[in-house]
XYZ file of C-alpha atoms in Angstrom:
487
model
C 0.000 0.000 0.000
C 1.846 2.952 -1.128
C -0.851 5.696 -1.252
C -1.626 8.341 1.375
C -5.337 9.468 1.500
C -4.897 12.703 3.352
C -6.925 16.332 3.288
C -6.026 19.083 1.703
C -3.297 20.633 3.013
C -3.543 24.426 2.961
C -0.928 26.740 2.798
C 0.843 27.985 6.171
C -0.554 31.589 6.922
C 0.874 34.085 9.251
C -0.801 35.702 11.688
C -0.409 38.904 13.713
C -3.273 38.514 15.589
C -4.083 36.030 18.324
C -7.800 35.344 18.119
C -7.621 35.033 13.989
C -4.657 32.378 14.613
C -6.982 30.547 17.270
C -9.559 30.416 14.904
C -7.566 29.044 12.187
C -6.433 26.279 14.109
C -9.572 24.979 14.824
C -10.389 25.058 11.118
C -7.535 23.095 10.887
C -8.147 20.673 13.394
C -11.750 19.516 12.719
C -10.579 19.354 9.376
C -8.570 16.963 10.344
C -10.515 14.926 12.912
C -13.604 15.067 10.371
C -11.374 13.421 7.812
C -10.436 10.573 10.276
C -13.895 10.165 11.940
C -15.468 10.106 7.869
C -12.951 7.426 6.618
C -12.998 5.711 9.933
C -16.943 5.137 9.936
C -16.943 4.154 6.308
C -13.211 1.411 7.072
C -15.404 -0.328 9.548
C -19.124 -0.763 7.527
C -17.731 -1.368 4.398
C -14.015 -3.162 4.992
C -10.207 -1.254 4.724
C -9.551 1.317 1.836
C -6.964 0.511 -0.762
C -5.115 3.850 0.710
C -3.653 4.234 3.544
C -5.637 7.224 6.004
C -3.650 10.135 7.488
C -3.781 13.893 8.933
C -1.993 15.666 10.735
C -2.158 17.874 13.782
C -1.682 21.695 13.439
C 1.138 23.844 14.454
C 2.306 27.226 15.146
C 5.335 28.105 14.634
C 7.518 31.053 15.511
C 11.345 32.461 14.008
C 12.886 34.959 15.185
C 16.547 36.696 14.152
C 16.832 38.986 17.480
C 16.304 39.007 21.325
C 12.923 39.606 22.906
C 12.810 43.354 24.749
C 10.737 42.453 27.399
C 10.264 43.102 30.824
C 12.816 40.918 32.673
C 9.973 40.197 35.276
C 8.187 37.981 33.182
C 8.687 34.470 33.015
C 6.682 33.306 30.134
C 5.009 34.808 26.896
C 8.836 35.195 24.855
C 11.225 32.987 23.727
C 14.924 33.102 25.063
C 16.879 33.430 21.963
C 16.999 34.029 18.003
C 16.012 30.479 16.279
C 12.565 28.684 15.107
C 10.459 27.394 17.588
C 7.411 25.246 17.354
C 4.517 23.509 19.319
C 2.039 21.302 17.781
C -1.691 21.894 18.801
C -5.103 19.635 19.931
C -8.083 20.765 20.584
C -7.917 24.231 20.400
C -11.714 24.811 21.086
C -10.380 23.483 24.512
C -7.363 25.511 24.857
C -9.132 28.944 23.037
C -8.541 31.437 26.311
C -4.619 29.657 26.963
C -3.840 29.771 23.346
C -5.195 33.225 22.609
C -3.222 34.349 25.576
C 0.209 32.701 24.770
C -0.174 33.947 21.292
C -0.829 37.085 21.710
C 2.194 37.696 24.468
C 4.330 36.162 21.854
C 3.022 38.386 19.182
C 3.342 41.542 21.343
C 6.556 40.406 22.895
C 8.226 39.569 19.584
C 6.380 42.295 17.277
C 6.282 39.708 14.242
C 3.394 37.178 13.550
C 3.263 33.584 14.302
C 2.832 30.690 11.481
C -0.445 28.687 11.863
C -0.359 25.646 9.291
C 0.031 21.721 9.665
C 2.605 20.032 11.790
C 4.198 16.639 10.247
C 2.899 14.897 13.007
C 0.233 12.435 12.048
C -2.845 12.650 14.226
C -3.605 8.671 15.735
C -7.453 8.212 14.933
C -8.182 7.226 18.607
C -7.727 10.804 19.536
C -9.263 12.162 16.630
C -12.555 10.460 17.223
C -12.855 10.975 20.723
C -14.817 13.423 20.973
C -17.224 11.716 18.973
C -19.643 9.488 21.504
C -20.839 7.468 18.635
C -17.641 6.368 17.309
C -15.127 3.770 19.594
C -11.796 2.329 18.361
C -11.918 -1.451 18.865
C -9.432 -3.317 20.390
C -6.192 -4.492 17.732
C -7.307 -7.470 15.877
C -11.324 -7.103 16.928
C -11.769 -5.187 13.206
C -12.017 -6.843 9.894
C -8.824 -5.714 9.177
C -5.080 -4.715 10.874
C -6.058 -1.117 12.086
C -2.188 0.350 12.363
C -1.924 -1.054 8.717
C -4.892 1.618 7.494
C -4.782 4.889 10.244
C -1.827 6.039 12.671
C -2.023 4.842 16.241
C -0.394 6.830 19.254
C 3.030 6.260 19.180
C 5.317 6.966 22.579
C 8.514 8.689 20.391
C 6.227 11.927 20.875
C 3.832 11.064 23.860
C 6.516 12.082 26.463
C 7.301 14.367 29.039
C 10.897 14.937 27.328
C 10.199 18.876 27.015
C 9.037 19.819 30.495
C 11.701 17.317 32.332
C 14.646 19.212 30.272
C 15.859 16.110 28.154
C 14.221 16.786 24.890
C 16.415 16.882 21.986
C 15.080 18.356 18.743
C 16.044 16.104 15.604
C 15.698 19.120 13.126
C 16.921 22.314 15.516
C 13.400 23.620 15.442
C 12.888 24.639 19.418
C 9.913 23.556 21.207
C 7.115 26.331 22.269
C 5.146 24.497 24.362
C 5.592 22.398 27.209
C 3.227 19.106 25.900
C 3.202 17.903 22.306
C -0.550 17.404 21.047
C -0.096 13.649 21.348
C 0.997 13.865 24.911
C -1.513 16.416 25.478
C -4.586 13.922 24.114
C -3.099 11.332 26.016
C -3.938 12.862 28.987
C -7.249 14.213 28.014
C -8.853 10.696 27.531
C -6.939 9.176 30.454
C -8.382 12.203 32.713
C -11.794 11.266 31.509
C -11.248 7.735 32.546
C -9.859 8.241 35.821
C -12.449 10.904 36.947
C -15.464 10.420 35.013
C -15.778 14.054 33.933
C -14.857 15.652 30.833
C -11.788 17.532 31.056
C -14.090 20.824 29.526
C -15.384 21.129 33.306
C -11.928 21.467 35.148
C -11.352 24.750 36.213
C -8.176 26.491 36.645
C -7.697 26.056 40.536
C -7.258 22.365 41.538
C -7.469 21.431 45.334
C -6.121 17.719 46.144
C -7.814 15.400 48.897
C -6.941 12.024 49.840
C -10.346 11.645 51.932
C -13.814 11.298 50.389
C -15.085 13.115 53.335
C -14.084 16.635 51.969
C -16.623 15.662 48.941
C -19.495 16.114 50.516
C -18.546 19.595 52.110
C -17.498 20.755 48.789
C -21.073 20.093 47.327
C -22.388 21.924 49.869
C -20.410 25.108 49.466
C -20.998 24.629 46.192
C -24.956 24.673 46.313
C -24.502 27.537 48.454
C -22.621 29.811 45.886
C -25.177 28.378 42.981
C -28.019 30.492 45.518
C -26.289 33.350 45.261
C -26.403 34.965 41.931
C -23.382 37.580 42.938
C -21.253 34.676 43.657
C -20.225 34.373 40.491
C -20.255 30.310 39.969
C -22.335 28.907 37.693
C -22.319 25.283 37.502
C -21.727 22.549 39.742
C -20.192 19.276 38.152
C -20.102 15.724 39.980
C -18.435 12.533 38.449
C -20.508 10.968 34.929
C -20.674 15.118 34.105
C -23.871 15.309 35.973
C -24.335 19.236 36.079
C -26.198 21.755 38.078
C -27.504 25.138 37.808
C -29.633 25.627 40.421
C -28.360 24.816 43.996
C -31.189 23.553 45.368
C -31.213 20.700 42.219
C -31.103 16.941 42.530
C -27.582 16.027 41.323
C -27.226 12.630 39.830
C -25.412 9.441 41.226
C -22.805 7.737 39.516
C -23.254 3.753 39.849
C -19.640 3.257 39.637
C -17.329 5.375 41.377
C -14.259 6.200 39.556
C -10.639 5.571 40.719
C -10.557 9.751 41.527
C -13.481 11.128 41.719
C -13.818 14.383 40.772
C -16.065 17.761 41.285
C -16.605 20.956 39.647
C -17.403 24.545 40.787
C -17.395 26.202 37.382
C -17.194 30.040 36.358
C -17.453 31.273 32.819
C -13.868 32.152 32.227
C -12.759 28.820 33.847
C -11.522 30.469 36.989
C -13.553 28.344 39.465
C -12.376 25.235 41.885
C -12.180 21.662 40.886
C -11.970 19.211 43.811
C -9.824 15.894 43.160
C -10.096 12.800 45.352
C -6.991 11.506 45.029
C -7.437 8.444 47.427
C -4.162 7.518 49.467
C -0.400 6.985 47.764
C 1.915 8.447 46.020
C 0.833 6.624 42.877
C -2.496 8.406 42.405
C -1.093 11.880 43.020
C 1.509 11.404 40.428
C -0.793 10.067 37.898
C -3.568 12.992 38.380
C -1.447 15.576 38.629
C 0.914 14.016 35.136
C -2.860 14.530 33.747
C -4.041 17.633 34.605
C -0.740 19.510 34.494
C -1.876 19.808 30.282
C -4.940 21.614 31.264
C -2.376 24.027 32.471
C -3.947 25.542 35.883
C -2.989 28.432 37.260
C -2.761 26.654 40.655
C -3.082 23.114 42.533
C -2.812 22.587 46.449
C -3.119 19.552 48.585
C -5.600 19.465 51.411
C -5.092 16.390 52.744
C -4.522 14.716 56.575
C -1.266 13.801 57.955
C 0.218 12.490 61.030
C 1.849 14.774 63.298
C 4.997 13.941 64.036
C 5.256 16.333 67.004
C 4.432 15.994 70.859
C 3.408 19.956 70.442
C 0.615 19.124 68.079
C -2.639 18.238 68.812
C -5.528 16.925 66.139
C -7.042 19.178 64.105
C -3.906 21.754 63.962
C -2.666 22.441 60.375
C 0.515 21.929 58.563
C 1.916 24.647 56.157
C 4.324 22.590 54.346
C 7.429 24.808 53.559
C 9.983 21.806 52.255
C 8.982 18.156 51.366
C 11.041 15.137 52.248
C 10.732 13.421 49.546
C 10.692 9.513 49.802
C 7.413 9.045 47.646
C 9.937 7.481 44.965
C 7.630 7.492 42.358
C 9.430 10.863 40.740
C 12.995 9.828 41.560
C 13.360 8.901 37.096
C 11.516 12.410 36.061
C 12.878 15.157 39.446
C 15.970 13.652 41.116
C 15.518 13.769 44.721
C 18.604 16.570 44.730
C 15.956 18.842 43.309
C 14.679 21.232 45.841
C 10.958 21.661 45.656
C 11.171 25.724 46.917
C 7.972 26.870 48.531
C 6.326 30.206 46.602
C 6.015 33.069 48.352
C 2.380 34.140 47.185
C 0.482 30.422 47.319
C 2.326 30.839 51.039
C 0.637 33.997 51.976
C -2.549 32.881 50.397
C -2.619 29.873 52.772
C -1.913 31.581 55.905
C -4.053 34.073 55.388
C -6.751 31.708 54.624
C -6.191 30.446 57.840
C -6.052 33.533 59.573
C -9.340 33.913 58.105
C -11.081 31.061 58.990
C -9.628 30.536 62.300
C -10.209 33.998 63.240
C -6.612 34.067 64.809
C -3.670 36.032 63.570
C -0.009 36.404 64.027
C 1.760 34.717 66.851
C -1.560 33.194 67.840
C -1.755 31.534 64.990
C 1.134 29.456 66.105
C -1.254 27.671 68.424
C -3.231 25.782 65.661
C -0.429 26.047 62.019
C 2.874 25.032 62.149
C 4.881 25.728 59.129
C 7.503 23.142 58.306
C 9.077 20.285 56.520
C 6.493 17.717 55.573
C 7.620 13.989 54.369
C 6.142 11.860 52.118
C 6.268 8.342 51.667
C 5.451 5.358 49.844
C 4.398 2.595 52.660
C 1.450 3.441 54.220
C 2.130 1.384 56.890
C 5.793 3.219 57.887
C 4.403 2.612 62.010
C 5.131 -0.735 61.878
C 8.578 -0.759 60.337
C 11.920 -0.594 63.095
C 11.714 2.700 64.453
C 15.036 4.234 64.974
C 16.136 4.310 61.102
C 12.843 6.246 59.535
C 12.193 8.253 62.808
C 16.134 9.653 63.357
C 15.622 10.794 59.455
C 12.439 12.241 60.092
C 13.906 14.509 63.128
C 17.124 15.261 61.199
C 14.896 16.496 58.266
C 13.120 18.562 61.083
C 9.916 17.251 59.618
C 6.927 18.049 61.478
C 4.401 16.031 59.300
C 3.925 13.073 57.225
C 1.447 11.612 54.565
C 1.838 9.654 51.424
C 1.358 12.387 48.480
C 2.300 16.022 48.938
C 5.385 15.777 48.156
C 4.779 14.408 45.116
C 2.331 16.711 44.069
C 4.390 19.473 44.954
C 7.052 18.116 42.828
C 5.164 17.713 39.841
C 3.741 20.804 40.426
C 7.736 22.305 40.082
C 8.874 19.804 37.136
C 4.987 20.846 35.110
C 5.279 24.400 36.180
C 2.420 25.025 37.964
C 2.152 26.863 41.002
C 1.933 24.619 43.706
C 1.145 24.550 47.720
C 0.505 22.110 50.815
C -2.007 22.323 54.187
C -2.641 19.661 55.618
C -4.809 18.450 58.600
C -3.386 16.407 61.989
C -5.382 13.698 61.817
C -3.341 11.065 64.071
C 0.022 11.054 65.681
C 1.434 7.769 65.941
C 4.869 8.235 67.465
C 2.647 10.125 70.536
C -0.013 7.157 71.166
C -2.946 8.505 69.000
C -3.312 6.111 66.402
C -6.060 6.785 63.627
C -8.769 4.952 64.790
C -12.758 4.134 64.058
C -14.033 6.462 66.964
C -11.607 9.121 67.093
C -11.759 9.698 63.144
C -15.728 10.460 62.734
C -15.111 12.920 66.080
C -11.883 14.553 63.972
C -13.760 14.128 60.734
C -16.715 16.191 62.114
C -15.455 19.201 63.355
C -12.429 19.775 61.307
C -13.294 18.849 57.816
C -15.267 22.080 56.483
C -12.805 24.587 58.523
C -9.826 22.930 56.415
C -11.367 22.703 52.561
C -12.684 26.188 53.459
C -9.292 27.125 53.939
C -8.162 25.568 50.534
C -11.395 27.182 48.844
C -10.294 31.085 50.281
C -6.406 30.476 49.694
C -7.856 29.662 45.975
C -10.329 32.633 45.769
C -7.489 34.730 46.721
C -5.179 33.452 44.090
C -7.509 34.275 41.428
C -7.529 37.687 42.015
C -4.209 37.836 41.435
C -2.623 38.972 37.989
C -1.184 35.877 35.948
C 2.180 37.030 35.822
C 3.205 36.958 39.636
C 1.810 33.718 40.526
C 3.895 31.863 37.548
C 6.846 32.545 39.152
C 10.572 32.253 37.641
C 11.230 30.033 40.229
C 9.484 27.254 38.182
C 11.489 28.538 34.940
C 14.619 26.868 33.987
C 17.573 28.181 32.175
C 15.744 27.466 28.365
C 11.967 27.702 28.983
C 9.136 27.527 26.595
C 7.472 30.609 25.697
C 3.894 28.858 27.049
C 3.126 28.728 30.182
């Protein structure tokens, strides 16, 4: 088979102005995934075509001859140095508001327009017809026919993470311009669909992390409460199977299976409202939602989780404002070496304490009585109590840790090695080196009084951090020495 049945290929147009280029790349792309979906449909009623099926995702690209002028302060919207740079795009209907943005910075930055055309990157037809609900790949060898012989299937030489851990290595010089390939980037989309059982349209651009199913049920009722108030600003409230509600007072929907992380929605128009992620216990579930949502690109994620407290001074209920992780999650050690220092950022910081401040109506040094701020570890055995003591706990003290739990650290790595502004308060739930083991009676007493004061916490610090321009939360802390021009 030696033909290529492929669309026609327009010529590459430039564009000096962000919303036209947006607009032109989703002409290209539904061009594209219309072409795959038609030719698809008609492969498996009527048998394999006597050409082989491909398009391909579109592109911008960007050259440049001089240095950016631009104010030093930013950390994202330019690239570094002369050269040709170039990022390959899906979904752009998703991505309109991020795209327009970066574009336009680049545009404005670089006063010269960007190149919108295709990309040589053939699209694999199980992301091109997935947003079709009518249309499902089968399994290899379940069609009439050898599907990889007929249409392109994802392929891992550009579903990595080469560009955002530093390793990527360009075989023709062209510089990348965004942190994700598309590939990578629909990877992701359909495996946060599966893991959540929402669509990733609902997530909004301020993630909070939980590793107890209790906080769910608080979080639906703040969120009924704000969908009362018409000044509040929310509009929609989304639980797991995209069940959706205006009206706060609504019947929301059950979902018959619940997902591995299930996740919840307080939506605003422009995207800047809360999604809540259940993120159950281990290191292995906050690495793979956070490797998932890190392509939505949020402006922030914290983790609002419990912990053990690993001091005598602490009682249950005070909160942890993790300042430095210990990290012995291991499940990052291959993409952040453990030599990496996570720092903490000053503004998700103040936005915490405050929060606190706020909610525990208690301020400077009487604060101290209920936060600590401090190391917090992470590990990966959930049962670290019953291991020999003297080895974990003399690390532990050296580290000056004052809490432990199995997945902030690791979030709060990813958040550094994705780029996305990242924090940590957590809860004293138990504190097993004192005596006060986590147990049946003691939890639902803990559980009771302390859950809404903490996710209340995580729901201000958020609130607060969306008021805040774009530019000083990204911080160039979470910028290396050759950065992407997209956030």
């Amino acid at each position: 088979m030696n033909n290529i049945l492929t669309p026609d290929a327009p010529e590459t147009e430039a564009f000096h102005d962000a919303a036209a280029a947006v607009a032109h790349l989703e002409e290209l792309y539904a061009q594209a995934t219309n072409f795959l979906c038609t030719h698809f449909t008609h492969a498996m009623a009527k048998g394999a075509p006597a050409s082989r099926v491909r398009a391909f995702y579109p592109q911008i690209l960007l050259e440049t001859s001089s240095y950016a002028q631009v104010d030093t302060r930013l950390s994202f919207g330019h690239v570094s140095a002369p050269g040709c740079y170039r990022a390959t795009i899906t979904r752009p209907d998703l991505f309109r508001s991020y795209l327009t943005q970066q574009i336009g910075l680049l545009i404005e930055n670089h006063q010269q327009p960007v190149m919108i055309g295709l990309s040589d990157t053939p699209m694999p037809v199980h992301f091109a017809v997935a947003g079709d609900a009518q249309i499902s790949v089968p399994q290899e060898g379940a069609a009439a026919f050898t599907l990889r012989d007929i249409f392109d299937v994802p392929d891992l030489t550009t579903t990595n993470d080469d560009i955002v851990n530093g390793t990527y290595v360009s075989p023709d010089g062209v510089a990348p311009l965004a942190p994700f390939t598309a590939q990578r980037v629909d990877y992701s989309l359909a495996r946060l669909a599966h893991y959540t059982a929402t669509d990733p349209e609902h997530f909004q651009n301020h993630v909070l992390f939980t590793n107890y199913q209790f906080y769910v049920s608080e979080f639906e009722s703040y969120a009924r409460e704000q969908l009362r108030d018409p000044a509040s600003g929310y509009t929609s409230f989304v639980s797991t199977d995209n069940a959706e509600i205006t009206d706060g007072d609504a019947p929301l929907a059950t979902s018959i299976k619940t997902p591995q992380m299930p996740t919840y929605h307080l939506k605003r128009k422009d995207g800047s409202g809360i999604t809540l992620v259940n993120i159950g216990v281990g290191p292995s579930n906050a690495k793979t939602a956070t490797d998932h949502i890190a392509v939505l690109r949020p402006h922030a994620w914290l983790m609002v989780g419990h912990c053990a407290g690993l001091r005598n001074s602490q009682a249950l209920g005070d909160f942890v404002l993790a300042h430095a992780y210990l990290r012995e999650d291991k499940v990052l050690d291959d993409d952040l070496p453990v030599w990496v220092p996570i720092p903490a950022l000053a503004e998700i910081q103040i936005a915490l304490e405050r929060a606190v401040a706020k909610v525990t109506e208690l301020e400077g040094y009487e604060l101290k009585r209920v936060m600590r701020t401090g190391t917090v570890a992470s590990l990966d055995n959930r049962n670290w109590e019953l291991r020999e003591h003297s080895g974990p706990v003399q690390r532990l003290s050296q580290s000056r840790a004052v809490a432990l739990d199995m997945e902030s650290a690791t979030i709060a790595a990813n958040g550094f090695r994705f780029r996305v502004p990242y924090g940590t308060l957590l809860c004293v739930s138990d504190k097993p080196l004192h005596g006060e083991l986590k147990l049946p009676g003691m939890a639902s007493d803990f559980y009771k009084t302390q859950v809404a004061r903490h996710l209340m916490i995580g729901i201000h610090a958020m609130e607060a951090l969306r008021s805040m321009p774009l530019e000083r939360i990204h911080s160039r802390k979470l910028r290396s020495f050759e950065e992407t021009a997209f956030l």
